[in-house]
Short mmCIF file of C-alpha atoms in Angstrom, two decimals:
data_model
loop_
_atom_site.label_atom_id
_atom_site.label_comp_id
_atom_site.label_asym_id
_atom_site.label_seq_id
_atom_site.Cartn_x
_atom_site.Cartn_y
_atom_site.Cartn_z
CA UNK A 192 -19.95 -40.12 -80.63
CA UNK A 193 -19.95 -41.37 -84.21
CA UNK A 194 -17.71 -43.73 -86.14
CA UNK A 195 -15.73 -40.88 -87.71
CA UNK A 196 -14.38 -40.07 -84.26
CA UNK A 197 -12.63 -43.43 -83.99
CA UNK A 198 -8.89 -43.14 -84.74
CA UNK A 199 -5.75 -45.04 -83.85
CA UNK A 200 -5.37 -42.74 -80.82
CA UNK A 201 -8.85 -43.49 -79.49
CA UNK A 202 -7.62 -45.86 -76.71
CA UNK A 203 -5.35 -43.10 -75.38
CA UNK A 204 -8.16 -40.55 -75.65
CA UNK A 205 -10.41 -42.83 -73.63
CA UNK A 206 -7.90 -43.53 -70.87
CA UNK A 207 -6.01 -40.22 -70.92
CA UNK A 208 -7.80 -37.53 -72.98
CA UNK A 209 -6.24 -34.29 -74.11
CA UNK A 210 -7.51 -32.15 -71.14
CA UNK A 211 -5.85 -34.53 -68.68
CA UNK A 212 -2.69 -34.53 -70.78
CA UNK A 213 -2.57 -30.75 -70.40
CA UNK A 214 -3.02 -30.99 -66.64
CA UNK A 215 -0.27 -33.62 -66.43
CA UNK A 216 2.19 -31.48 -68.39
CA UNK A 217 1.50 -28.48 -66.16
CA UNK A 218 2.14 -30.67 -63.13
CA UNK A 219 5.44 -31.84 -64.59
CA UNK A 220 6.46 -28.22 -65.12
CA UNK A 221 5.66 -27.37 -61.49
CA UNK A 222 7.80 -30.30 -60.36
CA UNK A 223 10.51 -29.26 -62.80
CA UNK A 224 10.58 -25.72 -61.43
CA UNK A 225 10.85 -27.01 -57.86
CA UNK A 226 13.78 -29.25 -58.83
CA UNK A 227 15.36 -26.35 -60.75
CA UNK A 228 15.38 -24.21 -57.62
CA UNK A 229 16.54 -27.13 -55.49
CA UNK A 230 19.33 -28.12 -57.85
CA UNK A 231 20.58 -24.55 -58.26
CA UNK A 232 20.67 -24.22 -54.48
CA UNK A 233 22.72 -27.42 -54.18
CA UNK A 234 25.12 -26.07 -56.84
CA UNK A 235 25.67 -22.95 -54.74
CA UNK A 236 24.04 -20.54 -57.18
CA UNK A 237 22.36 -17.44 -55.77
CA UNK A 238 18.93 -17.86 -57.35
CA UNK A 239 17.42 -14.98 -55.37
CA UNK A 240 19.81 -12.47 -56.93
CA UNK A 241 19.92 -14.05 -60.37
CA UNK A 242 16.13 -14.07 -60.76
CA UNK A 243 15.74 -10.54 -59.36
CA UNK A 244 13.80 -11.89 -56.39
CA UNK A 245 15.80 -9.94 -53.82
CA UNK A 246 13.85 -7.59 -51.58
CA UNK A 247 16.77 -5.37 -50.57
CA UNK A 248 18.03 -2.78 -53.04
CA UNK A 249 21.76 -2.99 -52.40
CA UNK A 250 23.59 -6.27 -52.84
CA UNK A 251 26.72 -6.20 -50.68
CA UNK A 252 28.02 -9.59 -51.84
CA UNK A 253 28.88 -11.21 -55.14
CA UNK A 254 26.02 -13.05 -56.82
CA UNK A 255 27.63 -16.43 -56.15
CA UNK A 256 28.04 -15.83 -52.40
CA UNK A 257 24.90 -16.80 -50.49
CA UNK A 258 24.11 -15.46 -47.06
CA UNK A 259 22.25 -17.62 -44.57
CA UNK A 260 19.17 -15.45 -45.00
CA UNK A 261 19.18 -15.83 -48.79
CA UNK A 262 19.70 -19.58 -48.50
CA UNK A 263 16.81 -19.90 -46.04
CA UNK A 264 14.55 -17.90 -48.36
CA UNK A 265 15.40 -20.13 -51.31
CA UNK A 266 14.84 -23.33 -49.32
CA UNK A 267 11.45 -22.01 -48.22
CA UNK A 268 10.63 -21.14 -51.82
CA UNK A 269 11.31 -24.50 -53.42
CA UNK A 270 9.71 -26.36 -50.53
CA UNK A 271 6.58 -24.33 -51.14
CA UNK A 272 6.70 -25.25 -54.83
CA UNK A 273 7.02 -28.93 -53.89
CA UNK A 274 3.92 -28.61 -51.72
CA UNK A 275 2.07 -26.88 -54.55
CA UNK A 276 2.97 -29.80 -56.81
CA UNK A 277 1.59 -32.29 -54.29
CA UNK A 278 -1.66 -30.34 -53.93
CA UNK A 279 -2.04 -29.88 -57.68
CA UNK A 280 -1.29 -33.53 -58.43
CA UNK A 281 -3.78 -34.70 -55.81
CA UNK A 282 -6.60 -32.69 -57.40
CA UNK A 283 -5.79 -33.90 -60.90
CA UNK A 284 -5.34 -37.51 -59.84
CA UNK A 285 -8.69 -37.59 -58.04
CA UNK A 286 -10.37 -36.12 -61.11
CA UNK A 287 -8.70 -38.70 -63.37
CA UNK A 288 -9.79 -41.56 -61.09
CA UNK A 289 -13.35 -40.23 -61.22
CA UNK A 290 -13.09 -40.13 -65.02
CA UNK A 291 -11.85 -43.72 -65.22
CA UNK A 292 -14.55 -44.93 -62.83
CA UNK A 293 -17.32 -43.15 -64.75
CA UNK A 294 -16.28 -44.20 -68.26
CA UNK A 295 -15.05 -47.74 -67.46
CA UNK A 296 -12.86 -47.51 -70.56
CA UNK A 297 -15.94 -47.31 -72.82
CA UNK A 298 -15.48 -44.92 -75.74
CA UNK A 299 -19.24 -44.45 -75.90
CA UNK A 300 -19.29 -42.84 -72.45
CA UNK A 301 -16.39 -40.47 -72.99
CA UNK A 302 -18.39 -37.52 -74.28
CA UNK A 303 -21.12 -38.02 -71.65
CA UNK A 304 -18.59 -37.48 -68.85
CA UNK A 305 -16.50 -34.88 -70.62
CA UNK A 306 -17.42 -32.39 -67.90
CA UNK A 307 -15.11 -34.15 -65.39
CA UNK A 308 -11.79 -32.87 -66.85
CA UNK A 309 -13.54 -29.55 -67.44
CA UNK A 310 -14.48 -29.26 -63.76
CA UNK A 311 -10.97 -30.28 -62.71
CA UNK A 312 -9.44 -27.56 -64.90
CA UNK A 313 -11.94 -24.98 -63.66
CA UNK A 314 -11.09 -25.89 -60.06
CA UNK A 315 -7.38 -25.32 -60.72
CA UNK A 316 -8.09 -21.90 -62.26
CA UNK A 317 -10.35 -20.91 -59.35
CA UNK A 318 -7.68 -21.89 -56.83
CA UNK A 319 -5.08 -19.89 -58.75
CA UNK A 320 -7.18 -16.71 -58.58
CA UNK A 321 -8.58 -17.37 -55.11
CA UNK A 322 -8.20 -14.16 -53.01
CA UNK A 323 -8.24 -15.98 -49.68
CA UNK A 324 -5.18 -17.06 -47.73
CA UNK A 325 -5.38 -20.73 -48.69
CA UNK A 326 -3.28 -23.06 -50.86
CA UNK A 327 -0.06 -21.01 -50.81
CA UNK A 328 -1.50 -17.58 -51.48
CA UNK A 329 1.90 -15.86 -51.50
CA UNK A 330 3.31 -18.10 -54.24
CA UNK A 331 0.12 -17.81 -56.27
CA UNK A 332 0.19 -14.02 -55.95
CA UNK A 333 3.82 -13.86 -57.09
CA UNK A 334 3.03 -15.99 -60.13
CA UNK A 335 0.05 -13.83 -61.08
CA UNK A 336 2.10 -10.64 -60.66
CA UNK A 337 4.82 -12.04 -62.88
CA UNK A 338 2.28 -13.06 -65.52
CA UNK A 339 0.72 -9.61 -65.38
CA UNK A 340 4.11 -7.96 -65.89
CA UNK A 341 4.79 -10.22 -68.87
CA UNK A 342 1.48 -9.35 -70.48
CA UNK A 343 0.67 -5.79 -69.48
CA UNK A 344 3.83 -4.03 -68.28
CA UNK A 345 4.45 -0.53 -69.63
CA UNK A 346 6.98 0.05 -72.39
CA UNK A 347 9.32 1.96 -70.07
CA UNK A 348 9.28 -0.55 -67.21
CA UNK A 349 12.26 -2.83 -66.48
CA UNK A 350 12.16 -6.48 -67.55
CA UNK A 351 13.04 -8.73 -64.63
CA UNK A 352 15.00 -11.88 -65.26
CA UNK A 353 12.36 -13.97 -63.48
CA UNK A 354 9.80 -12.71 -66.01
CA UNK A 355 12.16 -13.64 -68.84
CA UNK A 356 12.43 -17.20 -67.50
CA UNK A 357 8.65 -17.44 -67.12
CA UNK A 358 8.04 -16.19 -70.66
CA UNK A 359 10.64 -18.59 -72.08
CA UNK A 360 8.98 -21.48 -70.25
CA UNK A 361 5.68 -20.50 -71.86
CA UNK A 362 7.28 -20.71 -75.30
CA UNK A 363 7.92 -24.38 -74.53
CA UNK A 364 4.22 -24.59 -73.69
CA UNK A 365 3.17 -23.11 -77.06
CA UNK A 366 1.57 -26.31 -78.29
CA UNK A 367 0.11 -27.02 -74.85
CA UNK A 368 -1.54 -23.59 -74.95
CA UNK A 369 -2.89 -24.52 -78.37
CA UNK A 370 -4.18 -27.74 -76.84
CA UNK A 371 -6.13 -25.67 -74.31
CA UNK A 372 -7.98 -24.04 -77.18
CA UNK A 373 -8.60 -27.44 -78.79
CA UNK A 374 -9.89 -28.83 -75.48
CA UNK A 375 -12.36 -25.97 -75.14
CA UNK A 376 -13.61 -26.75 -78.65
CA UNK A 377 -13.85 -30.45 -77.83
CA UNK A 378 -16.13 -29.73 -74.86
CA UNK A 379 -18.57 -27.71 -76.96
CA UNK A 380 -21.89 -29.37 -77.93
CA UNK A 381 -21.60 -31.38 -81.12
CA UNK A 382 -17.87 -32.06 -80.79
CA UNK A 383 -16.15 -35.13 -79.38
CA UNK A 384 -13.42 -35.41 -76.77
CA UNK A 385 -11.96 -38.28 -78.76
CA UNK A 386 -10.78 -36.11 -81.63
CA UNK A 387 -9.61 -32.47 -81.67
CA UNK A 388 -11.59 -30.17 -83.91
CA UNK A 389 -9.89 -27.27 -85.68
CA UNK A 390 -12.89 -25.79 -87.45
CA UNK A 391 -13.16 -24.50 -90.98
CA UNK A 392 -12.58 -21.27 -92.83
CA UNK A 393 -11.07 -18.40 -90.91
CA UNK A 394 -11.39 -20.29 -87.63
CA UNK A 395 -8.39 -22.35 -88.74
CA UNK A 396 -6.20 -19.37 -87.96
CA UNK A 397 -7.25 -19.27 -84.30
CA UNK A 398 -5.09 -22.24 -83.29
CA UNK A 399 -1.80 -20.92 -84.79
CA UNK A 400 -2.57 -17.49 -83.34
CA UNK A 401 -3.05 -18.94 -79.87
CA UNK A 402 0.17 -20.94 -80.20
CA UNK A 403 2.12 -17.82 -81.23
CA UNK A 404 1.08 -15.80 -78.16
CA UNK A 405 4.05 -16.94 -75.97
CA UNK A 406 6.47 -15.85 -78.71
CA UNK A 407 4.68 -12.51 -78.97
CA UNK A 408 5.05 -11.96 -75.23
CA UNK A 409 8.74 -12.75 -75.32
CA UNK A 410 9.20 -10.57 -78.40
CA UNK A 411 7.58 -7.70 -76.54
CA UNK A 412 10.00 -8.12 -73.64
CA UNK A 413 12.97 -7.95 -76.02
CA UNK A 414 11.66 -4.75 -77.61
CA UNK A 415 11.19 -3.20 -74.15
CA UNK A 416 14.76 -4.13 -73.23
CA UNK A 417 16.10 -2.67 -76.47
CA UNK A 418 14.23 0.64 -76.05
CA UNK A 419 15.15 1.00 -72.38
CA UNK A 420 17.23 4.09 -71.69
CA UNK A 421 19.91 2.09 -69.89
CA UNK A 422 20.47 -0.25 -72.85
CA UNK A 423 23.51 0.39 -75.04
CA UNK A 424 23.64 -2.88 -77.04
CA UNK A 425 21.77 -4.48 -79.91
CA UNK A 426 21.58 -7.84 -78.23
CA UNK A 427 17.86 -7.50 -77.28
CA UNK A 428 17.07 -6.67 -80.90
CA UNK A 429 18.80 -9.81 -82.16
CA UNK A 430 16.99 -11.79 -79.49
CA UNK A 431 13.69 -10.34 -80.69
CA UNK A 432 14.46 -11.60 -84.19
CA UNK A 433 14.74 -15.12 -82.77
CA UNK A 434 11.18 -15.04 -81.47
CA UNK A 435 9.90 -13.25 -84.56
CA UNK A 436 11.27 -16.09 -86.70
CA UNK A 437 8.72 -18.44 -85.10
CA UNK A 438 5.71 -16.67 -86.64
CA UNK A 439 6.41 -17.54 -90.31
CA UNK A 440 6.89 -21.21 -89.44
CA UNK A 441 3.66 -21.38 -87.44
CA UNK A 442 1.46 -19.59 -89.97
CA UNK A 443 3.01 -21.27 -93.01
CA UNK A 444 2.12 -24.59 -91.41
CA UNK A 445 -1.49 -23.51 -91.04
CA UNK A 446 -1.51 -22.07 -94.56
CA UNK A 447 -0.99 -25.51 -96.03
CA UNK A 448 -4.59 -26.30 -95.20
CA UNK A 449 -5.69 -23.75 -97.76
CA UNK A 450 -3.28 -25.15 -100.36
CA UNK A 451 -4.20 -28.81 -100.04
CA UNK A 452 -7.89 -28.39 -99.27
CA UNK A 453 -9.68 -29.66 -96.24
CA UNK A 454 -6.89 -30.78 -93.91
CA UNK A 455 -7.75 -32.37 -90.62
CA UNK A 456 -11.00 -34.02 -91.67
CA UNK A 457 -9.12 -36.99 -93.09
CA UNK A 458 -6.04 -38.33 -91.32
CA UNK A 459 -4.58 -39.81 -94.51
CA UNK A 460 -4.95 -36.50 -96.31
CA UNK A 461 -3.20 -34.83 -93.39
CA UNK A 462 -0.24 -37.14 -93.74
CA UNK A 463 -0.05 -36.65 -97.47
CA UNK A 464 0.16 -32.91 -96.89
CA UNK A 465 3.70 -33.30 -95.57
CA UNK A 466 4.87 -35.29 -98.58
CA UNK A 467 3.13 -33.37 -101.32
CA UNK A 468 6.16 -31.26 -102.15
CA UNK A 469 4.11 -28.07 -102.55
CA UNK A 470 5.72 -24.64 -102.43
CA UNK A 471 4.21 -23.71 -99.08
CA UNK A 472 5.69 -26.83 -97.53
CA UNK A 473 9.15 -25.83 -98.76
CA UNK A 474 8.77 -22.37 -97.24
CA UNK A 475 7.58 -23.91 -93.98
CA UNK A 476 10.54 -26.26 -93.84
CA UNK A 477 12.97 -23.41 -94.45
CA UNK A 478 11.32 -21.22 -91.79
CA UNK A 479 11.35 -24.06 -89.25
CA UNK A 480 15.04 -24.78 -89.85
CA UNK A 481 15.99 -21.10 -89.60
CA UNK A 482 14.12 -20.75 -86.31
CA UNK A 483 15.53 -23.99 -84.86
CA UNK A 484 19.17 -23.33 -85.77
CA UNK A 485 19.05 -19.67 -84.80
CA UNK A 486 17.46 -20.57 -81.46
CA UNK A 487 20.10 -23.23 -80.87
CA UNK A 488 22.91 -20.78 -81.61
CA UNK A 489 21.34 -18.24 -79.28
CA UNK A 490 20.93 -20.79 -76.49
CA UNK A 491 24.57 -21.86 -76.61
CA UNK A 492 26.17 -18.46 -77.23
CA UNK A 493 24.01 -15.94 -75.38
CA UNK A 494 21.76 -17.78 -72.94
CA UNK A 495 24.52 -20.13 -71.73
CA UNK A 496 27.60 -18.01 -72.44
CA UNK A 497 29.52 -20.76 -74.24
CA UNK A 498 32.29 -20.06 -76.77
CA UNK A 499 31.50 -22.99 -79.08
CA UNK A 500 29.70 -20.93 -81.74
CA UNK A 501 31.07 -17.49 -80.88
CA UNK A 502 33.38 -15.56 -83.15
CA UNK A 503 36.90 -15.08 -81.81
CA UNK A 504 36.58 -11.35 -82.36
CA UNK A 505 33.69 -11.10 -79.88
CA UNK A 506 33.62 -11.28 -76.12
CA UNK A 507 31.10 -13.11 -73.95
CA UNK A 508 28.55 -10.34 -74.37
CA UNK A 509 28.73 -10.28 -78.15
CA UNK A 510 30.77 -7.10 -78.28
CA UNK A 511 33.41 -6.95 -80.98
CA UNK A 512 36.89 -6.65 -79.54
CA UNK A 513 39.37 -4.10 -80.84
CA UNK A 514 42.97 -5.18 -81.30
CA UNK A 515 45.56 -3.41 -79.17
CA UNK A 516 49.34 -3.28 -79.47
CA UNK A 517 51.25 -5.55 -77.08
CA UNK A 518 52.55 -4.00 -73.89
CA UNK A 519 55.90 -4.78 -72.29
CA UNK A 520 55.69 -6.95 -69.19
CA UNK A 521 57.94 -6.00 -66.25
CA UNK A 522 58.60 -9.58 -65.09
CA UNK A 523 62.22 -9.52 -66.30
CA UNK A 524 63.17 -8.00 -62.96
CA UNK A 525 61.82 -11.01 -61.12
CA UNK A 526 63.88 -13.51 -63.15
CA UNK A 527 67.12 -11.62 -63.69
CA UNK A 528 70.30 -12.03 -61.72
CA UNK A 529 70.36 -8.40 -60.70
CA UNK A 530 69.26 -7.38 -57.24
CA UNK A 531 65.57 -6.79 -56.85
CA UNK A 532 66.21 -3.51 -55.06
CA UNK A 533 68.57 -1.02 -56.62
CA UNK A 534 69.07 2.69 -56.98
CA UNK A 535 66.93 2.74 -60.11
CA UNK A 536 64.02 1.49 -58.07
CA UNK A 537 63.79 4.82 -56.34
CA UNK A 538 63.17 6.59 -59.66
CA UNK A 539 61.09 3.96 -61.39
CA UNK A 540 59.28 2.43 -58.42
CA UNK A 541 55.96 4.05 -59.08
CA UNK A 542 55.97 3.25 -62.78
CA UNK A 543 57.03 -0.38 -62.23
CA UNK A 544 54.40 -0.77 -59.55
CA UNK A 545 51.72 0.32 -61.98
CA UNK A 546 53.12 -1.96 -64.70
CA UNK A 547 53.20 -4.87 -62.29
CA UNK A 548 49.58 -4.29 -61.27
CA UNK A 549 48.50 -4.21 -64.90
CA UNK A 550 50.48 -7.37 -65.63
CA UNK A 551 48.93 -9.24 -62.73
CA UNK A 552 45.51 -8.16 -63.93
CA UNK A 553 46.32 -9.42 -67.42
CA UNK A 554 47.48 -12.78 -66.09
CA UNK A 555 44.36 -13.07 -63.97
CA UNK A 556 42.26 -12.22 -66.99
CA UNK A 557 44.08 -14.87 -69.04
CA UNK A 558 43.51 -17.45 -66.33
CA UNK A 559 39.88 -16.43 -66.11
CA UNK A 560 39.36 -17.00 -69.83
CA UNK A 561 41.05 -20.40 -69.87
CA UNK A 562 38.43 -23.08 -70.18
CA UNK A 563 37.71 -26.36 -71.98
CA UNK A 564 37.15 -26.02 -75.71
CA UNK A 565 33.80 -24.51 -76.61
CA UNK A 566 32.73 -23.86 -73.02
CA UNK A 567 33.52 -21.03 -70.59
CA UNK A 568 35.86 -20.48 -67.69
CA UNK A 569 33.29 -20.73 -64.87
CA UNK A 570 31.46 -24.05 -64.58
CA UNK A 571 29.34 -24.90 -61.55
CA UNK A 572 28.18 -28.28 -62.80
CA UNK A 573 30.24 -31.33 -63.80
CA UNK A 574 32.18 -30.77 -67.00
CA UNK A 575 30.53 -33.56 -68.99
CA UNK A 576 27.10 -32.06 -68.37
CA UNK A 577 27.72 -29.13 -70.72
CA UNK A 578 28.58 -30.93 -74.02
CA UNK A 579 25.77 -33.41 -73.32
CA UNK A 580 23.25 -30.58 -72.86
CA UNK A 581 24.49 -28.78 -75.97
CA UNK A 582 24.02 -31.89 -78.12
CA UNK A 583 20.67 -32.77 -76.58
CA UNK A 584 19.50 -29.19 -76.95
CA UNK A 585 20.22 -29.30 -80.70
CA UNK A 586 18.37 -32.59 -81.20
CA UNK A 587 15.33 -31.54 -79.19
CA UNK A 588 15.28 -28.09 -80.76
CA UNK A 589 14.99 -29.60 -84.23
CA UNK A 590 12.53 -32.30 -83.18
CA UNK A 591 10.30 -29.98 -81.18
CA UNK A 592 10.22 -27.27 -83.83
CA UNK A 593 9.19 -29.72 -86.54
CA UNK A 594 6.34 -31.01 -84.39
CA UNK A 595 5.38 -27.62 -82.99
CA UNK A 596 5.09 -26.01 -86.38
CA UNK A 597 3.18 -28.92 -87.94
CA UNK A 598 -0.08 -27.55 -86.54
CA UNK A 599 -1.95 -28.52 -89.70
CA UNK A 600 -2.10 -32.15 -88.52
CA UNK A 601 -4.49 -31.49 -85.66
CA UNK A 602 -5.49 -35.13 -85.32
CA UNK A 603 -2.09 -35.92 -83.79
CA UNK A 604 -2.32 -33.37 -80.97
CA UNK A 605 -3.71 -35.95 -78.54
CA UNK A 606 -1.54 -38.84 -79.76
CA UNK A 607 0.99 -40.65 -77.62
CA UNK A 608 3.91 -39.61 -79.83
CA UNK A 609 2.97 -35.95 -79.57
CA UNK A 610 2.57 -36.23 -75.80
CA UNK A 611 6.07 -37.72 -75.52
CA UNK A 612 7.49 -34.89 -77.62
CA UNK A 613 5.85 -32.34 -75.34
CA UNK A 614 7.45 -34.03 -72.34
CA UNK A 615 10.80 -34.03 -74.15
CA UNK A 616 10.49 -30.28 -74.72
CA UNK A 617 9.73 -29.74 -71.03
CA UNK A 618 12.81 -31.79 -70.21
CA UNK A 619 14.90 -29.64 -72.56
CA UNK A 620 13.58 -26.47 -70.96
CA UNK A 621 14.22 -27.93 -67.50
CA UNK A 622 17.88 -28.47 -68.38
CA UNK A 623 18.06 -25.08 -70.09
CA UNK A 624 17.00 -23.29 -66.89
CA UNK A 625 19.97 -24.64 -64.91
CA UNK A 626 22.61 -23.31 -67.31
CA UNK A 627 20.68 -20.11 -68.05
CA UNK A 628 20.42 -19.09 -64.40
CA UNK A 629 24.04 -20.11 -63.81
CA UNK A 630 25.22 -17.80 -66.61
CA UNK A 631 23.03 -14.96 -65.36
CA UNK A 632 24.61 -15.31 -61.92
CA UNK A 633 28.09 -15.10 -63.45
CA UNK A 634 27.18 -11.99 -65.43
CA UNK A 635 25.63 -10.25 -62.45
CA UNK A 636 28.66 -11.17 -60.38
CA UNK A 637 30.86 -9.31 -62.86
CA UNK A 638 28.59 -6.30 -62.87
CA UNK A 639 28.63 -6.20 -59.09
CA UNK A 640 32.40 -6.56 -59.12
CA UNK A 641 32.71 -3.54 -61.39
CA UNK A 642 30.66 -1.47 -58.97
CA UNK A 643 32.32 -2.78 -55.81
CA UNK A 644 35.93 -2.92 -57.02
CA UNK A 645 38.61 -3.39 -54.39
CA UNK A 646 42.38 -3.55 -54.42
CA UNK A 647 42.30 -7.28 -55.22
CA UNK A 648 40.48 -7.25 -58.54
CA UNK A 649 40.75 -10.98 -59.19
CA UNK A 650 39.20 -12.27 -55.97
CA UNK A 651 35.62 -11.40 -56.92
CA UNK A 652 35.81 -13.34 -60.18
CA UNK A 653 36.88 -16.53 -58.49
CA UNK A 654 34.32 -19.21 -57.70
CA UNK A 655 35.09 -21.58 -54.83
CA UNK A 656 36.99 -24.51 -56.32
CA UNK A 657 34.70 -27.00 -54.63
CA UNK A 658 31.83 -25.90 -56.88
CA UNK A 659 33.77 -26.07 -60.16
CA UNK A 660 34.73 -29.10 -62.15
CA UNK A 661 36.75 -28.38 -65.24
#
């Protein structure tokens, strides 16, 4: 270690270096996923069906009606994830204690014992790929299969909703994945674990490329959905544009290093980069805002199914509605003073019966679409949760995007402020999963209702009142 490695974040790097920060964030995500499954189960949401985890082909019940077998499977699943979190945390905590004991808080010993977080990370990877029936092999195998489908599935294969959730979670880990690359560079001979090293020349482009991989995976899924023979909408294409909008912001951020000179070697020069007012900075700021606002609109309108930012001429699936002439309602017979049964009923009974059925369906549809302003008709969580999440999602979207795309300031990757922002993004994604899976359950319930239509067309759309708070 030399004096140039000493920065204001050195105390944090000594006590909690970047490799251990990565391990901690992964552990928080495991705990978050377990609580996601647990909370969705408490809310009465059929996670097995919504995430396409069902083993049987035919679903005889609506997506929001859980059988005892499905509920038992879900309980077993999130309990297994809790146990995985405990095992994972134990390994990481023991490694961190060994690190603290070996270094004694001395910055001069940090690089000498840099192999400790490396061995801890290698142990986690070996356990993940272990072929033996130890440490929750079934859950590990399912995760690896899902990751393989995300990365290497064929262009004509279906995209499962569980894979979509996994890929979206990895987009929140974009900077953490970049930190993995930085940590590998830090452990190389000649580098220091106290300060991330980005390299020079063309190697500067490796970090933004690594960080863009989760967006590329999600973009690929959207293209597969759009080209699938069963698809009849442009929604996957518009979703692909959202992920494609992340690439200009990421690479424009890295391009500023070539405009301002050697960025990253001097922390003060790195800070001045963001206040220099150069043209590339203006393009980066525009690209970051476009991506953040477009992603926020997509979250609220399409991923959560809210009406806050949706055009009145579109339905919940983004399909433009065509205006239709009003149709006469037959309810005058029910409120008139004339007898309900008359001679005319013999001639018009069939027609009135059809009109009455259509009218009841229209009233049920109107009731179904009544909801608090900006939200939707079916809410499984307390009402105040939704506007709070919408506001928080906007704030964290803007904050996270600005920090995510400022990859030119590599010296801040291991700082305490950056670590807190990464945790905030994980928290945002944790909240996002609840509403996203809830909306997917509602959509699949409607699709199942279309296929399994009965005489009472409104019963399937109704959620038990005990699970709804308007």
